[in-house]
PDB file of C-alpha atoms in Angstrom:
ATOM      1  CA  UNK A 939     -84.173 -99.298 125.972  1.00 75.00           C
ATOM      2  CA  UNK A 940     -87.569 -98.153 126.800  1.00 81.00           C
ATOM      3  CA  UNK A 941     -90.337-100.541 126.366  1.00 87.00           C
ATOM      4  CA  UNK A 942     -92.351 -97.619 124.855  1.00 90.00           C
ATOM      5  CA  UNK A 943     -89.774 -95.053 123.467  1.00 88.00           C
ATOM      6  CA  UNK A 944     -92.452 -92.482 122.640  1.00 90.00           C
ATOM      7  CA  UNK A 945     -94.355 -92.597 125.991  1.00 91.00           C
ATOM      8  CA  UNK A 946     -91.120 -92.367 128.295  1.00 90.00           C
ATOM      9  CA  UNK A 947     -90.148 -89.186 125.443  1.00 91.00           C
ATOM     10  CA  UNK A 948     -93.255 -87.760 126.461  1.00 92.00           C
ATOM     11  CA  UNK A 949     -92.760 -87.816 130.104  1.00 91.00           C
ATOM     12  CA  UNK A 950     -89.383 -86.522 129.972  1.00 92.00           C
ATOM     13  CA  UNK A 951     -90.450 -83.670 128.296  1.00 94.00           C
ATOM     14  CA  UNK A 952     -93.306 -83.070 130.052  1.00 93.00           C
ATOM     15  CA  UNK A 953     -90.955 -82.907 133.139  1.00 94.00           C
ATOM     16  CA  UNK A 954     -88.414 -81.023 131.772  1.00 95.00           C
ATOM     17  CA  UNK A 955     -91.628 -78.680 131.017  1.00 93.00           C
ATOM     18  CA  UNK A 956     -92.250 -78.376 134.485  1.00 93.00           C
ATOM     19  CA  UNK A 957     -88.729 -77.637 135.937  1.00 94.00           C
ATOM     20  CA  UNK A 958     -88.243 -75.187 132.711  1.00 93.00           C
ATOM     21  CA  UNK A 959     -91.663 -73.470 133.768  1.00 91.00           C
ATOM     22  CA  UNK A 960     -90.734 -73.753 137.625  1.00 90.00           C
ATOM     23  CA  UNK A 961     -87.375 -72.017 137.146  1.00 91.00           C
ATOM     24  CA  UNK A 962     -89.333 -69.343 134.603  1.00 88.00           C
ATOM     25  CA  UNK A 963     -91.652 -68.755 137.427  1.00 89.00           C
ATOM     26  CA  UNK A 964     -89.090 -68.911 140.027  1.00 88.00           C
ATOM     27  CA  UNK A 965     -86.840 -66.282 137.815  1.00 83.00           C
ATOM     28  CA  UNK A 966     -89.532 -64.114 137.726  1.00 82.00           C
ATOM     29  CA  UNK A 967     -90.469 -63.928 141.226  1.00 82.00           C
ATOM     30  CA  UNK A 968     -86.777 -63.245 141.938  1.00 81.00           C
ATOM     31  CA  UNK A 969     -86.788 -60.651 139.375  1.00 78.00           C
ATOM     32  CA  UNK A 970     -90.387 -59.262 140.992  1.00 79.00           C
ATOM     33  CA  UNK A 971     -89.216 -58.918 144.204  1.00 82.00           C
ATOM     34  CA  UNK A 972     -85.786 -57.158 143.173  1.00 80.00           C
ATOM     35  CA  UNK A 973     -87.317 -54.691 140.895  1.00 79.00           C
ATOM     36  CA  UNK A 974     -90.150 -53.536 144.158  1.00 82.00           C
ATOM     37  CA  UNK A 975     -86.703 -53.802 146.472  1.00 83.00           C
ATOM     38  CA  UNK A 976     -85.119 -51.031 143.743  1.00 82.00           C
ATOM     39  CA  UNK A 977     -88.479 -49.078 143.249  1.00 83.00           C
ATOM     40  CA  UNK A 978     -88.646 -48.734 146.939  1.00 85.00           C
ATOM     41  CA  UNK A 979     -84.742 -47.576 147.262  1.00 86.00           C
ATOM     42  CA  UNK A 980     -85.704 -45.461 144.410  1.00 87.00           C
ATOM     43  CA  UNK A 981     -88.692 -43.705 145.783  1.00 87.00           C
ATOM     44  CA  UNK A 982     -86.253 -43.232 149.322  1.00 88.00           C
ATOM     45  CA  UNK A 983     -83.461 -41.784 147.577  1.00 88.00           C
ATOM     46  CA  UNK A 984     -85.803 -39.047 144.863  1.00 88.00           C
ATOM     47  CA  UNK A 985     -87.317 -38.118 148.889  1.00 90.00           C
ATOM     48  CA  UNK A 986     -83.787 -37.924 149.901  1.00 89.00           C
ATOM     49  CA  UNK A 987     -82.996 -35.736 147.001  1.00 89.00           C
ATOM     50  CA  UNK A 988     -85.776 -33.204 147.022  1.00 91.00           C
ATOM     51  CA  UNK A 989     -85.667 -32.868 150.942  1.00 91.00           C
ATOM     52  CA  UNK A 990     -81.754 -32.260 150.849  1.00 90.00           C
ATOM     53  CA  UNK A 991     -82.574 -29.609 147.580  1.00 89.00           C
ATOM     54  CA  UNK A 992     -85.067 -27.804 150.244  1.00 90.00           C
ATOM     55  CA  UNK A 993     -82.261 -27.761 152.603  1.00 87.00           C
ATOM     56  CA  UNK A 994     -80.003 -25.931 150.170  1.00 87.00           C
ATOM     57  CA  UNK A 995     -82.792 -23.827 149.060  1.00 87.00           C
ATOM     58  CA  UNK A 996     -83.972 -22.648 152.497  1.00 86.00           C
ATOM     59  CA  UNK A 997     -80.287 -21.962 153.244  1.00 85.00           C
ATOM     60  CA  UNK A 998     -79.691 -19.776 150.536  1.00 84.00           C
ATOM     61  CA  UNK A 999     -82.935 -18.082 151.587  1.00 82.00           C
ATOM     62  CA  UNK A1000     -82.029 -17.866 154.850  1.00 78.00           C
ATOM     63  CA  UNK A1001     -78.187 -16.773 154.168  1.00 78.00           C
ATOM     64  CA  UNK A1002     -76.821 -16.054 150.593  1.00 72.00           C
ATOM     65  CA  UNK A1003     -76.214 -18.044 147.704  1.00 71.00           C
ATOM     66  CA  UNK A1004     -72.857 -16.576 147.275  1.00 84.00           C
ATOM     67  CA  UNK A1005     -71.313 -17.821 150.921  1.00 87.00           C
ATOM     68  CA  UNK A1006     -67.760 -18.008 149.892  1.00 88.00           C
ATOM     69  CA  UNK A1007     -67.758 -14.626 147.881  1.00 89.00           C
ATOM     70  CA  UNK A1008     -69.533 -13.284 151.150  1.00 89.00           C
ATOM     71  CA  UNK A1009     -66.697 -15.068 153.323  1.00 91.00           C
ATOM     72  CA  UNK A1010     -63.915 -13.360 150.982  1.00 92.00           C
ATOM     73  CA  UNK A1011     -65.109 -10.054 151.510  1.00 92.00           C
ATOM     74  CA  UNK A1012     -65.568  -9.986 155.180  1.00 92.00           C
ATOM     75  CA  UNK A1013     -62.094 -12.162 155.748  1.00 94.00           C
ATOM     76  CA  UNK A1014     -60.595  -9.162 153.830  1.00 95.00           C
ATOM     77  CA  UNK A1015     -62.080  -6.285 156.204  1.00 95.00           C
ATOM     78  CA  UNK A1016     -61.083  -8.271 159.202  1.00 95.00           C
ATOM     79  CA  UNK A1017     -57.438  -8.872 158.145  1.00 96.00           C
ATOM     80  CA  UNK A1018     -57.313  -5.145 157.832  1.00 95.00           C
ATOM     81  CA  UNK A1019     -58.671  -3.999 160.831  1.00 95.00           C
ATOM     82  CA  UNK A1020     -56.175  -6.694 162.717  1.00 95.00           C
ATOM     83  CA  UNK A1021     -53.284  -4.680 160.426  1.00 95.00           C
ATOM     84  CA  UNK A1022     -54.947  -1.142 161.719  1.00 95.00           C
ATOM     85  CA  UNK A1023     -54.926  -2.366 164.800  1.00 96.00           C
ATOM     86  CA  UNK A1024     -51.386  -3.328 164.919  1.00 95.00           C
ATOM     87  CA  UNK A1025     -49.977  -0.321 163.395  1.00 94.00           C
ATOM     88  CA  UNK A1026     -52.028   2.069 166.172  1.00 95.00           C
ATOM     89  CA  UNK A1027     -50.185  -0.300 168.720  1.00 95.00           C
ATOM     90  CA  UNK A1028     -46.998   0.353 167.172  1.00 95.00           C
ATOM     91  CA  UNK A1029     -48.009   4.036 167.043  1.00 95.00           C
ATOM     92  CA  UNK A1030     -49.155   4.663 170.898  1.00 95.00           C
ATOM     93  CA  UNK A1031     -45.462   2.963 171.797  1.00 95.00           C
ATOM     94  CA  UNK A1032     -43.852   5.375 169.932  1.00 94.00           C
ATOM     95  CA  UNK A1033     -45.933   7.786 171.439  1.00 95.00           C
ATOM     96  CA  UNK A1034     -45.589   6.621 174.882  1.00 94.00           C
ATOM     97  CA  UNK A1035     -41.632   6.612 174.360  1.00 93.00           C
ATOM     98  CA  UNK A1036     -42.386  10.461 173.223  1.00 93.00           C
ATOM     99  CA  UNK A1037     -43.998  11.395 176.295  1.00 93.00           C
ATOM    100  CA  UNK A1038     -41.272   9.806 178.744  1.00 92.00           C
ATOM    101  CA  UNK A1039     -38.687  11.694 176.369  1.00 91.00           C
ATOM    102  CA  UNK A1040     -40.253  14.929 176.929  1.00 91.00           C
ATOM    103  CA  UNK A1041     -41.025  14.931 180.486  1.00 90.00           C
ATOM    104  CA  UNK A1042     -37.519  14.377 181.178  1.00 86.00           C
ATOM    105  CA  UNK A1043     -36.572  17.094 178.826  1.00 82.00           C
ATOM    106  CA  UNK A1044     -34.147  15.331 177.528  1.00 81.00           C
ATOM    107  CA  UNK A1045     -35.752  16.112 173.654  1.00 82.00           C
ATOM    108  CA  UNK A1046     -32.545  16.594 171.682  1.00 85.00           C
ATOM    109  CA  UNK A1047     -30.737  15.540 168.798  1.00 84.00           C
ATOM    110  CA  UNK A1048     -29.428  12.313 170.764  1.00 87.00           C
ATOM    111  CA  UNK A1049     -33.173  11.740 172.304  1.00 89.00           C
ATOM    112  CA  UNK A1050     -34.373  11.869 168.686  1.00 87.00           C
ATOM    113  CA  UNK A1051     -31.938   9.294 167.196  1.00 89.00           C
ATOM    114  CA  UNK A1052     -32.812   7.376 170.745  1.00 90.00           C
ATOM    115  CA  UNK A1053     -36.449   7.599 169.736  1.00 90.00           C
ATOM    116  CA  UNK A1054     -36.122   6.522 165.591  1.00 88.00           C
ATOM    117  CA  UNK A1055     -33.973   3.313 166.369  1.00 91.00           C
ATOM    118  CA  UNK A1056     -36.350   2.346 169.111  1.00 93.00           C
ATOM    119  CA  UNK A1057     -39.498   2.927 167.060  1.00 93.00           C
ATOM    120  CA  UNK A1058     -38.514   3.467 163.293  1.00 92.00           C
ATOM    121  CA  UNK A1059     -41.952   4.525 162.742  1.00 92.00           C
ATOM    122  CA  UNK A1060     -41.122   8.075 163.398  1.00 90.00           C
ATOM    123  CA  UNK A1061     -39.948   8.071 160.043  1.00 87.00           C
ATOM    124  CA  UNK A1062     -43.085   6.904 158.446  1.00 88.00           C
ATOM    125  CA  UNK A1063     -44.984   9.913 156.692  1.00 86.00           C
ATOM    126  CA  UNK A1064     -48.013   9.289 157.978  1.00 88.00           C
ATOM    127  CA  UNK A1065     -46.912   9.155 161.778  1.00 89.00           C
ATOM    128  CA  UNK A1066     -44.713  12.511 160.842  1.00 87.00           C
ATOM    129  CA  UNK A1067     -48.475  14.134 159.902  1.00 87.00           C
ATOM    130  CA  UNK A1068     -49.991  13.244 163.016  1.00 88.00           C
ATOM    131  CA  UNK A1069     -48.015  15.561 164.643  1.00 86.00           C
ATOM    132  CA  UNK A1070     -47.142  18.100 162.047  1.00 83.00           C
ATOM    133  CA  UNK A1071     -43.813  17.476 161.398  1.00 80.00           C
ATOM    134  CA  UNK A1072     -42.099  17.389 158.241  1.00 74.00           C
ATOM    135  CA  UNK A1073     -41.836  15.033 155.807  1.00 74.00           C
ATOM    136  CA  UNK A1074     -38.594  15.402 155.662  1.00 74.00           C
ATOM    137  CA  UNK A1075     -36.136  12.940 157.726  1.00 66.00           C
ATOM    138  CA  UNK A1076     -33.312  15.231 158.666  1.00 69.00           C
ATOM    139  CA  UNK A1077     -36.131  17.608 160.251  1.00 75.00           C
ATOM    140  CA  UNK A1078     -37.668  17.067 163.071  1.00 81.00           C
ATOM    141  CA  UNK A1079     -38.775  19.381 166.251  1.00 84.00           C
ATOM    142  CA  UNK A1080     -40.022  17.725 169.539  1.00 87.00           C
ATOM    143  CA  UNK A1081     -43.943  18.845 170.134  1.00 88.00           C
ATOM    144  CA  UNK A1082     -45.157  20.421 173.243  1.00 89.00           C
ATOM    145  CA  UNK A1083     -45.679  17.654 175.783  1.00 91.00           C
ATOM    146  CA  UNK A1084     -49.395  18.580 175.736  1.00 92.00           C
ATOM    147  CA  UNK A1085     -49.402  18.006 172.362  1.00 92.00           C
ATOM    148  CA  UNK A1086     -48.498  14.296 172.284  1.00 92.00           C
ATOM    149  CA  UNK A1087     -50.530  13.476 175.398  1.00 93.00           C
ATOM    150  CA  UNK A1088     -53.549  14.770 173.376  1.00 94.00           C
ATOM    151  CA  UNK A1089     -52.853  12.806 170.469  1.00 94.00           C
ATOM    152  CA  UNK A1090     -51.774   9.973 172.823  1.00 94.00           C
ATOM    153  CA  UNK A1091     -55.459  10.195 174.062  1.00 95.00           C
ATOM    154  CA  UNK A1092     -56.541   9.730 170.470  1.00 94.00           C
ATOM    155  CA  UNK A1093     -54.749   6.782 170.115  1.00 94.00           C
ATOM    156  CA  UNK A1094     -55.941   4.948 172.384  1.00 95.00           C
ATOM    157  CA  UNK A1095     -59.607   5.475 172.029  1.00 96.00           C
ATOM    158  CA  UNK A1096     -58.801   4.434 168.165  1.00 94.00           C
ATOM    159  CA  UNK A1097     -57.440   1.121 169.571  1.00 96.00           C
ATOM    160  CA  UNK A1098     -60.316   0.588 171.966  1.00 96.00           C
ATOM    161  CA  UNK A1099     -62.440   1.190 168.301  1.00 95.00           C
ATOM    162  CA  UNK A1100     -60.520  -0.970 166.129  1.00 95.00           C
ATOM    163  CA  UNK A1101     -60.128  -3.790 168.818  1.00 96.00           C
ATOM    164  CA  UNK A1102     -64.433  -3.844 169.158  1.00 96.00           C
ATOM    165  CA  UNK A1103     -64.283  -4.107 165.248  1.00 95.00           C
ATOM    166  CA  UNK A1104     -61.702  -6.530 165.264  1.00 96.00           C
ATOM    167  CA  UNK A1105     -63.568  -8.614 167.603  1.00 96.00           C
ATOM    168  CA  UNK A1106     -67.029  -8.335 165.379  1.00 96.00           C
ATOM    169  CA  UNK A1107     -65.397  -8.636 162.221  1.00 95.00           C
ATOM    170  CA  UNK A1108     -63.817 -12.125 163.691  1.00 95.00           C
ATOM    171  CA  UNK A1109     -67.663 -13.067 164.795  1.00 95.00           C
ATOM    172  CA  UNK A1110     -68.636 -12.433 161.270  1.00 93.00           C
ATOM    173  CA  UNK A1111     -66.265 -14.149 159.444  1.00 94.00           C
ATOM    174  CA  UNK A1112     -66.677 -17.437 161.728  1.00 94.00           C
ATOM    175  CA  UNK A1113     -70.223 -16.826 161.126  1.00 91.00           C
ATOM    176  CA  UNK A1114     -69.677 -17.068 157.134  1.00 91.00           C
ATOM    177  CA  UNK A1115     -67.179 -19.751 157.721  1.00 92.00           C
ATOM    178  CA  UNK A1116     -69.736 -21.997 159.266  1.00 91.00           C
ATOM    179  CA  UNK A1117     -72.070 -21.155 156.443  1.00 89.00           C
ATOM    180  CA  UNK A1118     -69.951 -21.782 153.610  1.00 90.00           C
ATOM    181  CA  UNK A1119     -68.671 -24.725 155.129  1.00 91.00           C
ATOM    182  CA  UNK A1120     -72.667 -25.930 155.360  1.00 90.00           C
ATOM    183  CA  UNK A1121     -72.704 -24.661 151.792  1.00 90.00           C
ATOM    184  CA  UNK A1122     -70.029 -26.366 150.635  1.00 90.00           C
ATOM    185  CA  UNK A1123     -71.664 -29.690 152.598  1.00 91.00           C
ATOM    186  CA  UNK A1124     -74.960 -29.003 151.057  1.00 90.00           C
ATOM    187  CA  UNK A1125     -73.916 -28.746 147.537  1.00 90.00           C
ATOM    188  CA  UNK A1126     -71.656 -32.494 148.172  1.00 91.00           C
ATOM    189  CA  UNK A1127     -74.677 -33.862 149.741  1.00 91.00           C
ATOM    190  CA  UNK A1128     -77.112 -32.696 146.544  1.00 92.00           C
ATOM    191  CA  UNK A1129     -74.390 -34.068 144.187  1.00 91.00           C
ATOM    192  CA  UNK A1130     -74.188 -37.182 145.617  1.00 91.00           C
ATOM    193  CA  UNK A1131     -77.933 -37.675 146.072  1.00 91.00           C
ATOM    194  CA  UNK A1132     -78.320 -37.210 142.468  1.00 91.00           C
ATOM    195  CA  UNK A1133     -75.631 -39.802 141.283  1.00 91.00           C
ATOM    196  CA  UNK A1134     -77.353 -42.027 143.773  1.00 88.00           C
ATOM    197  CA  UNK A1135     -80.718 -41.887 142.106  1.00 88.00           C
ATOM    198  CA  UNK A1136     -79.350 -41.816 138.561  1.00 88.00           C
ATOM    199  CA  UNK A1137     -78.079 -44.984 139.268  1.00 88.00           C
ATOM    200  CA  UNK A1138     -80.428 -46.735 141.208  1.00 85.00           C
ATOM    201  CA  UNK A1139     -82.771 -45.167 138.347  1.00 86.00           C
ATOM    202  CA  UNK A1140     -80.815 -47.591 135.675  1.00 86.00           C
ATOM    203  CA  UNK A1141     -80.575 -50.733 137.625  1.00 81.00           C
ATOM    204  CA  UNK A1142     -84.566 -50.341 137.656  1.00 80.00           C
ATOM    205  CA  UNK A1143     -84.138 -50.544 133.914  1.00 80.00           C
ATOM    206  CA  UNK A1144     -82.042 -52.642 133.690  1.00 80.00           C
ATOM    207  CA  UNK A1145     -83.359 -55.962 135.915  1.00 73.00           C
ATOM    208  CA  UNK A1146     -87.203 -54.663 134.176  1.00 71.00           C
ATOM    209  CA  UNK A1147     -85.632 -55.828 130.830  1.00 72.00           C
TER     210      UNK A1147
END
């Protein structure tokens, strides 16, 4: 319908040229200014990454690279100084229930069975060999008051012992709890800094082809 066909072909093409080139241009700007937005993120996130590997580095350095092994161990001692600790309590009230027994020299067959229902630990072997009693139940002879107050004595300054290492062992092991636990948050934080710049790594690739 054009009075010259050819020339009005021309100039449409010629336009659609123009928009076809704009968009090409406009594309590739887009595409510009996304890839030096990702380079950037990139460069942020391989900073990220080798500051937060320093961190773990310079805390296994500074601490141990084996924190939960470390917090296994010393969890172990303490729960068995809190049990030595318990059993010299139960000890120095059987004790104490000794020396009341024998300063009212009451220490007969009846004060005995008295004394082994209220602390069944004078059964035990090992309490038996504090005093030098037999190992044998049915025997049993009351030692001299002076005797017990001695060991008594002992006792106690074995509690006062156990109850400072009881006390350290529990600073220790919140120590190493603290330390694993900023272990454990290290080793996330290094994980997920890598994923982060493994992907950011691809989209680079991909948007540059």
């Amino acid at each position: 319908v054009h009075i010259n066909p050819s020339r009005a072909a021309q100039i449409a093409n010629e336009m659609m040229n123009i928009i076809i080139s704009d968009h090409i241009e406009k594309e590739k700007l887009r595409s510009d200014v996304q890839i030096k937005y990702l380079t950037g993120i990139v460069a942020e996130s391989l900073l990220e990454l080798d500051q937060i590997r320093t961190d773990l580095e310079s805390f296994t350095i500074n601490n141990s690279s084996m924190p939960f092994e470390n917090l296994a161990a010393a969890s172990i001692i303490y729960d068995r100084a809190k049990q030595e600790l318990e059993q010299t309590n139960v000890y120095i009230n059987a004790i104490n229930e000794m020396i009341n027994i024998t300063e009212s020299k009451e220490t007969n067959a009846s004060a005995y069975k008295f004394l082994n229902e209220k602390h069944p630990i004078v059964d035990n072997v090992k309490f038996r060999r504090i005093f030098g009693q037999s190992e044998i139940i049915s025997q049993w002879t009351w030692p001299k008051l002076e005797t017990i107050t001695a060991i008594s004595q002992t006792m106690r300054d074995r509690k006062k012992g156990l109850e400072n290492d009881v006390y350290n062992y529990k600073l220790n092991t919140d120590k190493l709890t603290v330390a694993a636990n900023t272990y454990s948050e290290l080793k996330r934080k290094v994980k997920l800094a890598e994923a982060t710049y493994t992907v950011l790594i691809e989209q680079v690739k991909a948007q540059s082809m």
